[in-house]
Amino acid sequence: MTLKLESKFGKYGGQFVPEVLMPALVELTEYYEKYKDDAVFNDELNHYLRDFAGRPSPLYFAKRLSREYGVKIYLKREDLIHGGAHKLNNTLGQGLLAKYMGKKRIIAETGAGQHGTACAMAGAAFDIKTEVYMGAKDTVRQRMNVYRMELMGTKVIPVKSGSQTLKDAINEAMRDWVANVETTHYMIGSVVGPHPFPTMVRDFQSVIGKEVRTQILEKEGRFPDSIVACTGGGSNAMGIFHPFIEEDVDLFAVEAGGSGMKTTEKEALHSATLCTGEDGILHGMRTKVLQNKYGQILESSSIAAGLDYAGVGPELAYLADIGRLKPCNSMDSEALLAFHDLCRFEGIIPALESSHAVAYVKRAAASGELGDIVVINISGRGDKDLETVMGMRK
Amino acid sequence: MRIEEKFKQLKEKKEGALIAYICAGDPTPQATKEYVTALVRGGADIIELGLPFSDPVADGPTIQAGIQRALDGGMTPDVYFRTISSLKLHIPLVVMTYYNLIFKRGLEKFAKDCAASGISGMIVPDLPPEESDELQQVCKENEIDLIYLVAPTTTEERMNQILKEGAGFIYLVARLGVTGARSDVAGSTRELIKRVKTTTPRAVGFGISNGKQASEIIRAGADGVIVGSAFVDIIAKGEDVPVRLEALARELKDGVKGQQ
Ligand SMILES: Cc1ncc(COP(=O)(O)O)c(C=O)c1O
């Protein structure tokens, strides 16, 4: 008997989707429950994680940054994973599951293009036709990633509706799934969406935190005092947090503070959903959402396309409510400074998303809030962001 | 008027029902009043008025565009209830919207506002029965029918549960996919009509755009048709809208009467 998966986190989570999709969610849940602890499935997944993705990723002691910031800093190097971000952990897991389910086609949404790229890699590796929805604005901001996906045989479909960013790409992917549910797997890119996605994606990303447990014990003989991760949908955060939930380790979810905490009727200048969002329903889940007084979803904003999302994973909303993680945020300008710090002091060019986590450590270290040893999840590398950063210097 | 009563009347007359959808506030609240009147003149039996949501995942490009025009025109839930209260219709009125707008207003308040403004049914496409206990309860207390959808992918087990809870009518989603006008009747539609065994009226929606399709669907055993995108298309074009809405409603009504 396999254990039933949790479908709710406190009041959050659930399955708020059109009837057409309900049977597909039931099917996906059944397959996931069946294979999640299956030896053959896991052997195959581990093979891909090791030989294709390059796991385990190192846990690196950042000597100069530690001296600068005044706290002992370890970097979890997800930037070194194939494709340049943690996203591949999830797409290999879901891609393999899609293969076991006999799905003929994979669709996905992407914001920065990192998840789309990881889907393209999984699609090619498992020989499954892959199509990725991407906000038209993002296809311009992240055109190198569009080309990368195309090189690997993935079709990129620009989404011109709404704000033309991640939230609209998710809407469009869900519409596609509704029409093609019998043959197609929807490979959601973060710990968001209807059950079982938040649980399943968290489990596939938990490889990050499991490795950190072993690595930090080898280096320090104890767990860190705190773990800091940037949070868009929350998959790199849940991936590194989850194996530490029961431990005495403080968890910090750093959201995009954008250009300030202001909102209007239609838009937020930030993407700080855990910090400022309200209980609502978006993209099949109940969670914290950036919305106006009527419940219309706001257009969010961030210098980091991967954090630019008006929702957040339901488990993070729950952990924030019960006080198990601390929601915080870094502004665009702080993230940029931290980006340059990591480049200069450590010779590591981080993604702008991950730079938000570094920026928070820079700010919080002085207060002693982080303790003596902190692990930062460097969720991705910054090559994709060079144009944005160059543009800011001008 | 309650939905059940309407279907009873139609049954006595041996007519199918025409359920006409437009999005409230598309392109202005004032225009909506005029358009609803035109649809009623053309023979619509039930009016389904969309309350626009920023992220309508169950809708195709036509209705998305209508929703965008309505939001740009300043439609909000407050304006919606005010507009509806002034309609004074003698046929049932149904609200179609996404769950977050109901949730944010508060289930109780939303249902009370519906009842007070003459709405007798609710369609919430992103709320499957698994998540709807609370809303179901509140709807019952306010004598509003919570209308459920069934799809070609719905399993027998779920079908039985939905049919047990469904009130007003059962909304049969004619095909996989989002809303949008098509010109044919899919084989899956006929099959679904056969599968849905219930005494609650069954209305078929998604993709119906002309009188011929409407009459085929009634002949296949359905009690009504739901037409949206074809009307919203007329609004999008913006020429002689009331006249053309009325004409299409008449064509469809003739179809469901079996006079096509
Ligand atoms: C490098 C990187 N980090 C973080 C994120 C944010 O996603 P999540 O919060 O799911 O980790 C993204 C999303 O594209 C990303 O590319």
XYZ file of C-alpha atoms and ligand atoms in Angstrom:
670
model
C 0.000 0.000 0.000
C 1.510 3.336 -0.985
C 0.862 6.291 1.254
C -1.698 8.760 -0.009
C -0.069 12.056 -0.945
C -0.993 15.192 0.929
C -3.250 17.263 -1.316
C -3.589 20.224 1.035
C -1.197 22.193 3.192
C -3.420 23.543 5.933
C -6.063 25.465 4.006
C -3.863 25.853 0.930
C -3.462 23.686 -2.162
C -6.294 21.609 -3.605
C -7.497 21.190 -7.182
C -9.317 24.190 -8.651
C -9.416 23.211 -12.297
C -11.975 22.694 -15.063
C -13.770 19.351 -14.918
C -12.020 18.202 -18.107
C -8.714 18.074 -16.200
C -9.876 16.332 -13.054
C -9.428 12.778 -14.401
C -5.928 13.710 -15.614
C -4.980 14.918 -12.147
C -6.326 11.713 -10.645
C -4.329 9.689 -13.172
C -1.156 11.685 -12.551
C -1.532 11.292 -8.802
C -1.973 7.537 -9.145
C 1.103 7.180 -11.347
C 3.172 9.367 -9.078
C 2.126 7.419 -5.980
C 2.957 4.206 -7.793
C 6.433 5.177 -8.984
C 7.671 7.583 -6.376
C 9.260 4.836 -4.293
C 9.670 2.331 -7.103
C 13.229 0.980 -7.330
C 13.383 0.749 -11.118
C 12.003 4.257 -11.622
C 14.385 5.726 -9.072
C 17.412 3.899 -10.469
C 16.643 5.328 -13.869
C 16.016 8.814 -12.484
C 19.234 8.722 -10.462
C 21.138 7.671 -13.533
C 19.905 10.758 -15.385
C 20.481 13.020 -12.395
C 24.080 11.837 -12.114
C 25.260 11.313 -15.681
C 23.083 13.804 -17.539
C 22.454 16.584 -15.013
C 25.787 16.337 -13.208
C 24.584 15.690 -9.667
C 25.489 15.966 -6.907
C 26.147 19.685 -7.170
C 28.921 20.973 -4.897
C 28.396 22.795 -1.631
C 31.067 25.478 -1.813
C 32.496 27.495 1.042
C 32.532 31.125 -0.167
C 35.578 32.431 1.675
C 35.779 35.983 0.394
C 32.023 36.579 0.452
C 31.939 35.249 4.022
C 34.566 37.780 5.030
C 32.747 40.613 3.249
C 29.329 39.819 4.673
C 30.508 38.752 8.123
C 28.899 35.311 8.283
C 30.090 31.889 7.196
C 28.504 31.301 3.800
C 28.144 28.073 1.850
C 26.801 28.158 -1.686
C 24.730 25.264 -3.017
C 25.868 25.243 -6.614
C 22.701 24.518 -8.625
C 24.188 26.913 -11.188
C 26.473 24.043 -12.160
C 23.626 21.685 -13.057
C 23.206 20.988 -16.773
C 21.244 23.847 -18.279
C 22.426 26.229 -15.616
C 19.668 25.949 -13.019
C 17.909 23.648 -10.574
C 15.027 23.328 -13.015
C 16.362 20.122 -14.598
C 15.850 18.142 -11.346
C 12.121 18.567 -11.813
C 11.922 18.078 -15.570
C 13.916 14.850 -15.436
C 11.559 13.538 -12.754
C 8.377 14.577 -14.548
C 9.765 13.653 -17.968
C 10.531 10.131 -16.821
C 7.092 9.859 -15.234
C 5.496 11.071 -18.495
C 7.396 8.333 -20.297
C 6.160 5.706 -17.839
C 2.630 7.077 -18.336
C 2.966 6.696 -22.118
C 2.374 10.395 -22.843
C 3.240 11.432 -26.391
C 3.709 15.125 -25.809
C 4.958 17.487 -23.123
C 3.836 21.077 -22.729
C 5.155 23.630 -20.284
C 5.172 27.288 -19.371
C 8.325 29.257 -18.844
C 9.192 32.671 -17.466
C 12.938 33.232 -17.629
C 13.210 30.387 -20.092
C 15.116 28.282 -17.570
C 12.302 25.821 -16.997
C 11.592 25.763 -20.733
C 15.228 24.963 -21.391
C 15.147 22.194 -18.810
C 11.987 20.822 -20.459
C 13.688 20.903 -23.847
C 16.585 18.906 -22.402
C 14.302 16.333 -20.807
C 12.167 16.172 -23.950
C 15.227 15.412 -26.076
C 16.697 12.960 -23.563
C 13.442 10.991 -23.270
C 12.431 11.490 -26.911
C 9.096 13.156 -26.179
C 7.805 16.003 -28.350
C 7.960 19.223 -26.324
C 6.212 22.583 -26.709
C 6.741 25.537 -24.408
C 4.495 28.562 -23.809
C 6.366 31.748 -23.036
C 5.063 35.296 -22.524
C 5.824 37.372 -25.611
C 7.610 39.930 -23.426
C 9.778 37.219 -21.934
C 10.719 35.832 -25.339
C 12.307 39.228 -25.986
C 13.931 39.572 -22.531
C 15.336 36.051 -22.730
C 15.880 35.452 -26.424
C 18.999 33.318 -25.913
C 16.925 30.809 -23.979
C 14.354 30.752 -26.771
C 17.114 29.837 -29.183
C 18.505 27.213 -26.822
C 15.105 25.535 -26.625
C 14.731 25.593 -30.384
C 18.172 24.061 -30.851
C 17.025 21.097 -28.769
C 13.944 20.561 -30.897
C 11.379 22.313 -28.709
C 8.741 24.575 -30.176
C 8.401 27.892 -28.325
C 4.959 29.475 -28.521
C 4.858 33.207 -27.646
C 1.822 34.162 -25.527
C 0.321 37.516 -26.400
C -2.594 37.576 -23.961
C -2.751 39.512 -20.682
C 0.546 40.805 -19.331
C 2.485 38.536 -21.722
C 4.548 37.072 -18.877
C 4.677 33.896 -16.794
C 1.118 33.987 -15.452
C -0.289 34.220 -18.972
C 2.019 31.460 -20.173
C 0.560 29.229 -17.425
C -3.000 30.168 -18.478
C -2.225 29.253 -22.071
C -0.503 25.983 -21.143
C -3.554 25.034 -19.056
C -5.830 25.772 -22.024
C -3.688 23.554 -24.223
C -3.791 20.816 -21.598
C -7.585 21.017 -21.422
C -7.747 20.402 -25.170
C -5.104 17.648 -25.351
C -5.252 16.068 -21.940
C -5.437 12.493 -23.172
C -2.062 12.511 -24.928
C -0.212 15.334 -23.229
C 1.598 15.797 -19.936
C 1.699 19.306 -18.514
C 5.147 19.731 -17.013
C 4.624 22.518 -14.529
C 7.856 24.293 -13.600
C 7.508 25.038 -9.925
C 5.755 23.917 -6.747
C 2.526 25.509 -7.962
C -0.700 24.445 -9.680
C -3.280 21.853 -8.642
C -2.431 18.784 -6.577
C -0.290 16.686 -7.162
C 2.095 19.228 -8.718
C 3.172 21.117 -5.582
C 4.005 17.876 -3.760
C 5.530 16.116 -6.748
C 7.744 19.017 -7.836
C 8.891 19.512 -4.239
C 9.853 15.854 -4.015
C 11.828 15.973 -7.270
C 13.622 19.138 -6.103
C 14.310 17.746 -2.624
C 17.455 16.165 -4.003
C 19.023 19.606 -3.386
C 18.360 19.608 0.346
C 19.195 15.927 0.761
C 22.647 16.556 -0.701
C 23.138 19.588 1.526
C 22.425 17.460 4.612
C 25.293 15.117 3.790
C 27.632 17.806 2.509
C 27.315 20.186 5.436
C 27.783 17.369 7.946
C 31.023 16.452 6.174
C 32.261 20.026 6.241
C 30.943 21.357 9.525
C 29.830 18.336 11.476
C 26.473 20.012 12.012
C 23.532 21.530 10.193
C 23.605 25.216 9.211
C 21.818 27.819 11.316
C 19.913 29.080 8.337
C 19.128 28.375 4.694
C 18.288 31.165 2.274
C 16.651 30.673 -1.131
C 15.027 32.964 -3.664
C 11.327 32.338 -4.199
C 9.266 32.773 -7.335
C 6.915 29.797 -7.397
C 9.141 28.324 -4.714
C 10.675 25.155 -6.177
C 14.337 25.787 -5.431
C 13.305 27.001 -1.975
C 11.128 23.950 -1.170
C 13.780 21.706 -2.697
C 16.454 22.862 -0.294
C 14.095 23.499 2.683
C 12.071 20.311 2.703
C 14.721 17.919 4.073
C 15.326 20.414 6.896
C 11.720 21.083 7.915
C 12.032 18.883 11.002
C 15.469 20.241 11.933
C 16.460 23.240 13.989
C 17.391 25.333 10.943
C 15.884 28.723 10.091
C 14.464 29.003 6.579
C 14.317 32.257 4.615
C 12.249 32.602 1.428
C 13.460 35.680 -0.420
C 10.990 37.154 -2.864
C 11.433 39.859 -5.473
C 10.920 43.293 -3.942
C 11.075 44.793 -7.441
C 11.189 48.570 -7.313
C 9.136 48.845 -4.117
C 6.220 47.412 -2.132
C 3.595 49.514 -3.935
C 0.534 48.179 -5.737
C -2.209 49.758 -7.835
C -5.559 48.344 -9.019
C -3.800 46.474 -11.795
C -0.183 45.936 -10.938
C 2.378 45.402 -8.238
C 5.850 46.897 -8.489
C 7.150 43.672 -6.960
C 6.477 39.916 -6.835
C 6.510 39.512 -3.057
C 3.533 37.191 -2.756
C 4.352 35.584 0.585
C 5.153 39.000 2.054
C 2.098 40.888 0.822
C -0.291 38.497 -0.971
C -3.768 37.528 0.194
C -5.552 34.198 0.327
C -6.975 33.364 -3.094
C -7.309 30.879 -5.942
C -5.030 30.971 -8.959
C -3.823 28.351 -11.427
C -5.630 25.486 -9.770
C -4.463 26.103 -6.211
C -5.511 28.005 -3.146
C -2.548 30.054 -1.989
C -1.375 33.586 -1.341
C -1.946 35.719 -4.407
C -1.221 39.278 -5.480
C -4.714 40.583 -6.191
C -6.829 43.687 -5.950
C -9.831 44.139 -3.666
C -12.113 42.356 -6.141
C -9.834 39.361 -6.613
C -8.432 40.326 -10.011
C -4.852 39.093 -10.280
C -2.209 41.803 -10.408
C 0.596 41.986 -12.885
C 3.752 41.423 -10.886
C 7.176 42.827 -11.557
C 10.843 41.971 -11.030
C 14.207 42.400 -12.678
C 14.399 38.587 -12.502
C 11.908 37.028 -14.911
C 11.937 33.769 -12.929
C 10.618 35.478 -9.795
C 8.014 37.532 -11.631
C 4.856 35.678 -10.560
C 1.685 36.756 -8.732
C 1.265 33.428 -6.932
C 3.450 31.131 -4.846
C 3.467 27.459 -3.938
C 0.741 26.512 -1.418
C 3.174 24.724 0.885
C 5.230 27.901 1.252
C 2.073 29.866 2.061
C 1.311 27.319 4.766
C 4.845 27.257 6.187
C 4.815 31.070 6.281
C 1.481 31.113 8.157
C 2.666 28.705 10.819
C 5.957 30.574 11.173
C 8.186 27.754 9.931
C 9.742 29.901 7.231
C 10.362 33.593 7.117
C 9.169 35.447 4.009
C 11.428 38.369 3.096
C 12.420 40.233 -0.042
C 15.230 41.997 -1.844
C 14.742 44.868 -4.237
C 15.955 44.922 -7.842
C 18.778 47.301 -6.907
C 19.952 45.144 -3.987
C 19.903 42.018 -6.145
C 22.059 43.767 -8.736
C 24.659 44.758 -6.139
C 24.743 41.221 -4.775
C 25.084 39.891 -8.324
C 28.256 41.952 -8.732
C 29.539 40.913 -5.290
C 29.358 37.241 -6.161
C 30.996 37.833 -9.527
C 33.902 39.785 -8.055
C 34.516 38.021 -4.761
C 33.908 34.461 -5.811
C 34.222 34.277 -9.583
C 30.653 32.999 -9.813
C 28.077 34.715 -12.004
C 24.707 33.976 -10.385
C 21.253 34.221 -11.909
C 19.459 37.445 -10.990
C 16.899 35.238 -9.242
C 19.550 33.705 -6.980
C 21.112 37.144 -6.463
C 18.010 38.050 -4.441
C 18.962 35.391 -1.891
C 22.545 36.642 -1.750
C 21.281 40.208 -1.298
C 19.178 39.189 1.667
C 22.178 37.578 3.353
C 24.151 40.764 2.785
C 21.454 42.780 4.539
C 20.571 40.344 7.324
C 24.013 39.036 8.291
C 24.834 42.106 10.343
C 21.749 41.700 12.544
C 22.821 38.211 13.582
C 19.436 36.887 12.385
C 21.118 34.244 10.237
C 23.343 32.726 12.924
C 26.919 31.654 12.221
C 26.563 29.335 9.256
C 24.260 30.009 6.325
C 23.638 28.059 3.148
C 22.476 30.044 0.112
C 20.861 28.195 -2.750
C 22.466 29.506 -5.927
C 19.542 28.280 -8.002
C 21.055 29.174 -11.348
C 23.853 30.835 -13.274
C 23.655 34.316 -14.678
C 24.675 33.933 -18.296
C 21.051 34.416 -19.352
C 20.971 37.755 -17.509
C 24.058 39.405 -18.937
C 22.109 41.578 -21.351
C 19.828 42.789 -18.574
C 22.773 43.600 -16.324
C 24.654 45.340 -19.139
C 21.535 47.369 -19.852
C 21.385 48.508 -16.199
C 24.959 49.794 -16.258
C 24.269 52.173 -19.103
C -37.337 32.855 -12.039
C -35.887 29.484 -11.011
C -34.184 27.463 -13.724
C -36.204 24.347 -13.002
C -39.440 26.166 -13.673
C -38.168 27.414 -17.039
C -37.226 23.929 -18.180
C -40.632 22.659 -17.054
C -42.410 25.264 -19.180
C -40.244 24.411 -22.178
C -40.854 20.716 -21.727
C -44.598 21.283 -21.862
C -44.097 23.191 -25.102
C -41.705 20.455 -26.326
C -38.949 22.994 -26.897
C -35.262 22.886 -26.127
C -33.710 25.737 -24.160
C -31.451 28.420 -25.578
C -28.971 29.603 -22.961
C -27.167 32.688 -24.219
C -23.849 33.868 -22.800
C -22.247 37.259 -23.064
C -19.695 38.883 -20.823
C -21.100 41.656 -18.654
C -19.554 45.028 -19.422
C -18.388 44.069 -22.899
C -17.684 46.739 -23.970
C -19.648 48.823 -21.403
C -22.241 48.089 -18.691
C -24.824 50.153 -20.626
C -24.279 48.110 -23.792
C -24.803 44.895 -21.826
C -28.353 45.942 -20.904
C -29.147 46.638 -24.526
C -27.600 43.338 -25.673
C -29.426 41.256 -23.073
C -32.702 42.799 -24.202
C -31.858 41.879 -27.807
C -31.065 38.282 -26.846
C -34.344 37.974 -24.963
C -36.244 39.409 -27.940
C -34.570 36.831 -30.174
C -35.868 34.039 -27.920
C -33.164 33.279 -25.335
C -34.670 31.253 -22.485
C -31.900 31.754 -19.955
C -29.234 34.470 -19.872
C -25.777 33.581 -18.669
C -23.814 36.712 -17.839
C -20.069 36.430 -17.403
C -18.444 38.301 -14.545
C -14.984 38.981 -15.974
C -11.864 37.589 -14.272
C -8.314 38.558 -15.179
C -7.130 34.974 -15.754
C -9.912 32.980 -17.444
C -8.248 29.583 -18.021
C -11.368 27.838 -19.331
C -11.995 30.386 -22.071
C -10.699 30.540 -25.632
C -9.473 33.627 -27.501
C -12.952 34.992 -28.384
C -14.268 35.158 -24.828
C -10.869 36.162 -23.435
C -11.017 39.195 -25.687
C -14.551 39.965 -24.499
C -13.428 39.693 -20.890
C -10.541 42.049 -21.587
C -12.886 44.610 -23.178
C -15.161 44.378 -20.144
C -12.306 44.832 -17.670
C -10.998 47.766 -19.695
C -14.537 49.184 -19.653
C -14.476 49.208 -15.847
C -16.553 46.130 -15.013
C -16.154 44.998 -11.379
C -18.326 42.766 -9.165
C -19.928 45.890 -7.646
C -20.827 47.300 -11.060
C -21.956 43.839 -12.137
C -24.561 43.475 -9.409
C -25.756 47.039 -9.944
C -26.147 46.447 -13.693
C -27.994 43.182 -13.174
C -30.366 44.569 -10.580
C -31.581 47.086 -13.144
C -32.287 44.431 -15.812
C -35.665 43.224 -14.478
C -35.742 40.043 -16.554
C -38.628 37.594 -16.568
C -36.370 34.647 -17.397
C -33.649 32.977 -15.308
C -30.308 34.687 -15.054
C -27.101 32.778 -14.373
C -23.706 34.165 -13.349
C -20.621 32.560 -14.827
C -17.325 33.459 -13.191
C -14.102 32.084 -11.745
C -13.810 31.065 -8.133
C -11.366 33.714 -6.950
C -13.870 36.527 -7.470
C -16.451 34.661 -5.362
C -13.867 33.720 -2.753
C -12.539 37.256 -2.451
C -15.998 38.799 -2.002
C -16.846 36.119 0.525
C -19.023 33.151 -0.428
C -21.930 34.298 1.704
C -21.913 37.878 0.463
C -21.520 36.806 -3.143
C -24.512 34.475 -2.926
C -26.629 37.079 -1.164
C -25.731 39.689 -3.797
C -26.713 37.191 -6.481
C -30.048 36.455 -4.835
C -30.764 40.146 -4.287
C -30.075 41.021 -7.916
C -32.220 38.249 -9.369
C -29.624 35.617 -10.221
C -30.833 32.040 -9.906
C -27.766 30.008 -10.915
C -23.978 29.977 -10.723
C -21.443 28.414 -13.069
C -17.870 28.291 -11.788
C -15.704 26.450 -14.314
C -12.641 26.170 -12.067
C -14.540 24.701 -9.119
C -14.955 20.925 -9.339
C -17.301 19.213 -6.845
C -14.320 18.135 -4.714
C -13.754 21.759 -3.692
C -17.307 23.041 -3.692
C -18.914 21.900 -0.405
C -18.873 25.369 1.122
C -20.236 27.169 -1.916
C -22.852 24.453 -2.398
C -24.087 25.027 1.160
C -24.256 28.799 0.764
C -26.036 28.478 -2.582
C -28.689 26.210 -1.074
C -29.329 28.692 1.724
C -29.876 31.411 -0.853
C -31.927 29.336 -3.302
C -29.330 29.519 -6.020
C -28.500 26.527 -8.218
C -24.826 25.635 -8.367
C -24.467 24.269 -11.871
C -21.831 21.589 -12.439
C -19.988 20.695 -15.604
C -19.330 17.232 -16.975
C -16.821 16.559 -19.732
C -16.085 13.742 -22.178
C -13.210 12.774 -19.848
C -15.405 12.554 -16.742
C -15.273 9.015 -15.332
C -18.418 7.068 -14.329
C -17.564 7.413 -10.675
C -17.227 11.202 -10.825
C -20.266 11.430 -13.112
C -22.461 9.798 -10.485
C -21.233 12.156 -7.803
C -21.743 15.220 -9.985
C -25.229 14.169 -11.052
C -26.194 13.687 -7.427
C -25.148 17.234 -6.525
C -25.927 19.147 -9.723
C -28.819 21.607 -9.607
C -30.573 23.758 -12.219
C -29.086 21.996 -15.190
C -26.042 19.881 -15.923
C -23.566 21.642 -18.194
C -22.212 19.152 -20.720
C -18.863 20.271 -22.106
C -19.208 19.185 -25.720
C -15.545 18.630 -26.388
C -12.087 18.781 -24.895
C -10.770 22.299 -25.053
C -11.715 25.827 -24.177
C -14.742 27.857 -25.293
C -14.885 28.935 -28.934
C -17.262 28.666 -31.876
C -17.032 25.607 -34.172
C -19.255 24.611 -37.068
C -19.767 20.873 -36.526
C -21.113 18.581 -33.801
C -18.457 16.234 -32.415
C -19.156 12.528 -32.044
C -18.014 12.834 -28.445
C -20.946 15.197 -27.831
C -23.580 12.604 -28.774
C -21.817 10.007 -26.697
C -21.696 12.301 -23.683
C -25.417 13.117 -23.945
C -26.109 9.366 -23.830
C -23.836 8.895 -20.820
C -25.430 11.597 -18.667
C -28.450 9.820 -17.184
C -30.395 12.132 -14.910
C -33.725 13.860 -14.464
C -31.932 17.214 -14.128
C -32.039 19.043 -17.495
C -28.915 18.645 -19.621
C -27.553 21.555 -21.634
C -24.653 21.282 -24.047
C -22.076 24.023 -24.484
C -18.644 24.733 -26.039
C -18.493 25.218 -29.787
C -22.131 25.712 -30.787
C -22.580 28.562 -33.242
C -25.568 27.942 -35.542
C -29.166 26.740 -35.650
C -28.339 23.502 -37.423
C -25.917 22.394 -34.698
C -28.428 23.463 -32.042
C -31.193 21.336 -33.506
C -28.871 18.347 -33.922
C -27.947 18.544 -30.263
C -31.578 18.678 -29.149
C -32.370 15.735 -31.443
C -29.497 13.820 -29.868
C -31.401 14.079 -26.596
C -30.196 17.246 -24.856
C -32.622 19.642 -23.156
C -30.794 22.819 -24.100
C -27.820 24.448 -25.786
C -25.421 27.042 -24.401
C -24.014 29.515 -26.902
C -21.369 32.087 -26.041
C -18.491 32.690 -28.426
C -20.788 33.150 -31.444
C -22.538 36.045 -29.639
C -19.281 37.498 -28.349
C -17.957 37.427 -31.921
C -20.806 39.737 -32.945
C -19.982 42.116 -30.097
C -16.307 42.061 -31.119
C -17.173 43.098 -34.678
C -19.217 45.961 -33.288
C -21.599 46.440 -36.249
C -25.383 46.478 -35.743
C -24.788 44.464 -32.615
C -28.327 44.334 -31.136
C -29.902 43.444 -34.497
C -27.407 40.698 -35.184
C -27.554 39.294 -31.638
C -31.316 39.081 -31.928
C -31.112 37.409 -35.347
C -28.632 34.772 -34.174
C -30.681 34.118 -31.034
C -33.740 33.605 -33.253
C -31.890 31.203 -35.544
C -30.673 29.201 -32.553
C -34.076 29.239 -30.888
C -35.661 27.962 -34.093
C -33.013 25.240 -34.012
C -33.826 24.109 -30.478
C -37.552 24.238 -31.274
C -36.866 21.777 -34.059
C -37.863 24.239 -36.792
C -34.504 24.234 -38.519
C 17.664 30.405 -11.713
C 16.270 30.458 -11.184
N 16.068 30.567 -9.867
C 14.842 30.634 -9.353
C 13.708 30.607 -10.148
C 12.370 30.741 -9.501
O 11.617 29.577 -9.471
P 11.369 28.788 -8.136
O 10.907 29.760 -7.118
O 10.351 27.780 -8.494
O 12.652 28.164 -7.730
C 13.860 30.472 -11.528
C 12.681 30.414 -12.415
O 12.735 30.442 -13.596
C 15.174 30.395 -12.052
O 15.367 30.291 -13.372
